[in-house]
Amino acid sequence: MVLVEDVTNSANGSSSQNSSNTQNTQQQTSNGLSNLISNDKISFFLFLIRLFNIACVLGFLIPFFGYDQNTLYQKSILASAATSALKLHQRLQAERFGLNREYFSKVISEDSFHYLLYSLIFLNVSPVTIVLVPIASFALLHVATYTQKLMIAGTCSLGFLKKAVDLITIKQKDIMRFVAINEILLAPTVVIMIFLGKCGLMVPFIYYRFICMRYQSRRNPYSREVFYQLRFVINYYTNNPNCPQLVKNFSQNFINFVNRLAPQ
């Protein structure tokens, strides 16, 4: 009888200890997440906006939810503008505000300012799917990065989510190159949009300034790399003996024209 009571007491003690360990783990997880969010509220708010942005882009691309596509397009552009403005604020917190050339040069050199300008350019333009590619791609990259931080802080062990985040992280450079190619191809698209009546006459000129900013970006070299790679590919094929002289002349003139437009 004494043995039975000892075994019962041992089992109850083990069960109580397991329950206590579970509660401690949940408490640590909750504390880790709350600390991460409270220490950087702006980053968490950016994370939520980017999730909303991705949802708007998916709703625009897959019109099965019954929402107005024009509204979703504009909401996505506005969410991108809000994200860029907040990110720009984060970048310039350490800088002293001043109405001088040096301060505004720092503002213009920031990638966040570039994409704030990008959002404003296409805010009142007729919806075009290719415009949403950079917006959705950057939102996806930043959501994956912050989700990884949440998983580490909360000791999350969701296998499928971890695999998805790791895949996006591994493919980050490919996604950035894809965005750069998309931005370059959008330049002639904007010119065509004028003749289709989908944008104003000033849009190509402002977008040209955006492309120059991306080319001169300090943090993102992919625009320069893609321009170089495109030039290399064109030269490679046009130097082929089988290439028609007409195509060769047109290609060289086009390369020279682009070189003249490139910022020095």
PDB file of N, CA, C and O in Angstrom, residues 141 144-145 148 163-173 175:
ATOM      1  N   LEU A 141      10.262  40.399 -48.726  1.00  0.00           N
ATOM      2  CA  LEU A 141      11.599  40.254 -48.132  1.00  0.00           C
ATOM      3  C   LEU A 141      11.629  40.758 -46.685  1.00  0.00           C
ATOM      4  O   LEU A 141      12.178  40.090 -45.793  1.00  0.00           O
ATOM      5  N   ALA A 144       9.618  38.491 -44.329  1.00  0.00           N
ATOM      6  CA  ALA A 144      10.387  37.281 -44.018  1.00  0.00           C
ATOM      7  C   ALA A 144      11.464  37.567 -42.976  1.00  0.00           C
ATOM      8  O   ALA A 144      11.662  36.776 -42.044  1.00  0.00           O
ATOM      9  N   THR A 145      12.155  38.694 -43.113  1.00  0.00           N
ATOM     10  CA  THR A 145      13.208  39.054 -42.157  1.00  0.00           C
ATOM     11  C   THR A 145      12.640  39.266 -40.757  1.00  0.00           C
ATOM     12  O   THR A 145      13.186  38.762 -39.765  1.00  0.00           O
ATOM     13  N   GLN A 148      11.426  36.056 -39.123  1.00  0.00           N
ATOM     14  CA  GLN A 148      12.562  35.306 -38.573  1.00  0.00           C
ATOM     15  C   GLN A 148      12.916  35.815 -37.174  1.00  0.00           C
ATOM     16  O   GLN A 148      13.197  35.021 -36.265  1.00  0.00           O
ATOM     17  N   LYS A 163      10.764  26.982 -43.110  1.00  0.00           N
ATOM     18  CA  LYS A 163      11.248  26.637 -44.453  1.00  0.00           C
ATOM     19  C   LYS A 163      10.942  27.754 -45.447  1.00  0.00           C
ATOM     20  O   LYS A 163      11.776  28.077 -46.300  1.00  0.00           O
ATOM     21  N   ALA A 164       9.746  28.324 -45.347  1.00  0.00           N
ATOM     22  CA  ALA A 164       9.362  29.415 -46.249  1.00  0.00           C
ATOM     23  C   ALA A 164      10.251  30.636 -46.044  1.00  0.00           C
ATOM     24  O   ALA A 164      10.728  31.247 -47.009  1.00  0.00           O
ATOM     25  N   VAL A 165      10.505  30.980 -44.784  1.00  0.00           N
ATOM     26  CA  VAL A 165      11.357  32.136 -44.469  1.00  0.00           C
ATOM     27  C   VAL A 165      12.782  31.882 -44.943  1.00  0.00           C
ATOM     28  O   VAL A 165      13.428  32.770 -45.525  1.00  0.00           O
ATOM     29  N   ASP A 166      13.289  30.680 -44.709  1.00  0.00           N
ATOM     30  CA  ASP A 166      14.658  30.345 -45.139  1.00  0.00           C
ATOM     31  C   ASP A 166      14.785  30.391 -46.663  1.00  0.00           C
ATOM     32  O   ASP A 166      15.806  30.845 -47.190  1.00  0.00           O
ATOM     33  N   LEU A 167      13.753  29.936 -47.363  1.00  0.00           N
ATOM     34  CA  LEU A 167      13.783  29.953 -48.829  1.00  0.00           C
ATOM     35  C   LEU A 167      13.835  31.379 -49.356  1.00  0.00           C
ATOM     36  O   LEU A 167      14.616  31.685 -50.276  1.00  0.00           O
ATOM     37  N   ILE A 168      13.023  32.260 -48.782  1.00  0.00           N
ATOM     38  CA  ILE A 168      13.015  33.664 -49.205  1.00  0.00           C
ATOM     39  C   ILE A 168      14.368  34.311 -48.907  1.00  0.00           C
ATOM     40  O   ILE A 168      14.897  35.082 -49.718  1.00  0.00           O
ATOM     41  N   THR A 169      14.948  33.983 -47.752  1.00  0.00           N
ATOM     42  CA  THR A 169      16.251  34.537 -47.382  1.00  0.00           C
ATOM     43  C   THR A 169      17.340  34.077 -48.349  1.00  0.00           C
ATOM     44  O   THR A 169      18.199  34.862 -48.760  1.00  0.00           O
ATOM     45  N   ILE A 170      17.297  32.805 -48.716  1.00  0.00           N
ATOM     46  CA  ILE A 170      18.292  32.260 -49.652  1.00  0.00           C
ATOM     47  C   ILE A 170      18.166  32.916 -51.024  1.00  0.00           C
ATOM     48  O   ILE A 170      19.166  33.200 -51.691  1.00  0.00           O
ATOM     49  N   LYS A 171      16.936  33.166 -51.445  1.00  0.00           N
ATOM     50  CA  LYS A 171      16.679  33.736 -52.773  1.00  0.00           C
ATOM     51  C   LYS A 171      16.681  35.261 -52.775  1.00  0.00           C
ATOM     52  O   LYS A 171      16.267  35.870 -53.774  1.00  0.00           O
ATOM     53  N   GLN A 172      17.160  35.881 -51.719  1.00  0.00           N
ATOM     54  CA  GLN A 172      17.083  37.338 -51.606  1.00  0.00           C
ATOM     55  C   GLN A 172      17.792  38.052 -52.756  1.00  0.00           C
ATOM     56  O   GLN A 172      17.245  38.983 -53.353  1.00  0.00           O
ATOM     57  N   LYS A 173      18.988  37.634 -53.100  1.00  0.00           N
ATOM     58  CA  LYS A 173      19.734  38.283 -54.177  1.00  0.00           C
ATOM     59  C   LYS A 173      19.023  38.132 -55.517  1.00  0.00           C
ATOM     60  O   LYS A 173      18.984  39.075 -56.313  1.00  0.00           O
ATOM     61  N   ILE A 175      15.815  37.805 -55.927  1.00  0.00           N
ATOM     62  CA  ILE A 175      14.636  38.667 -55.884  1.00  0.00           C
ATOM     63  C   ILE A 175      15.030  40.124 -56.132  1.00  0.00           C
ATOM     64  O   ILE A 175      14.341  40.853 -56.863  1.00  0.00           O
TER      65      ILE A 175
END
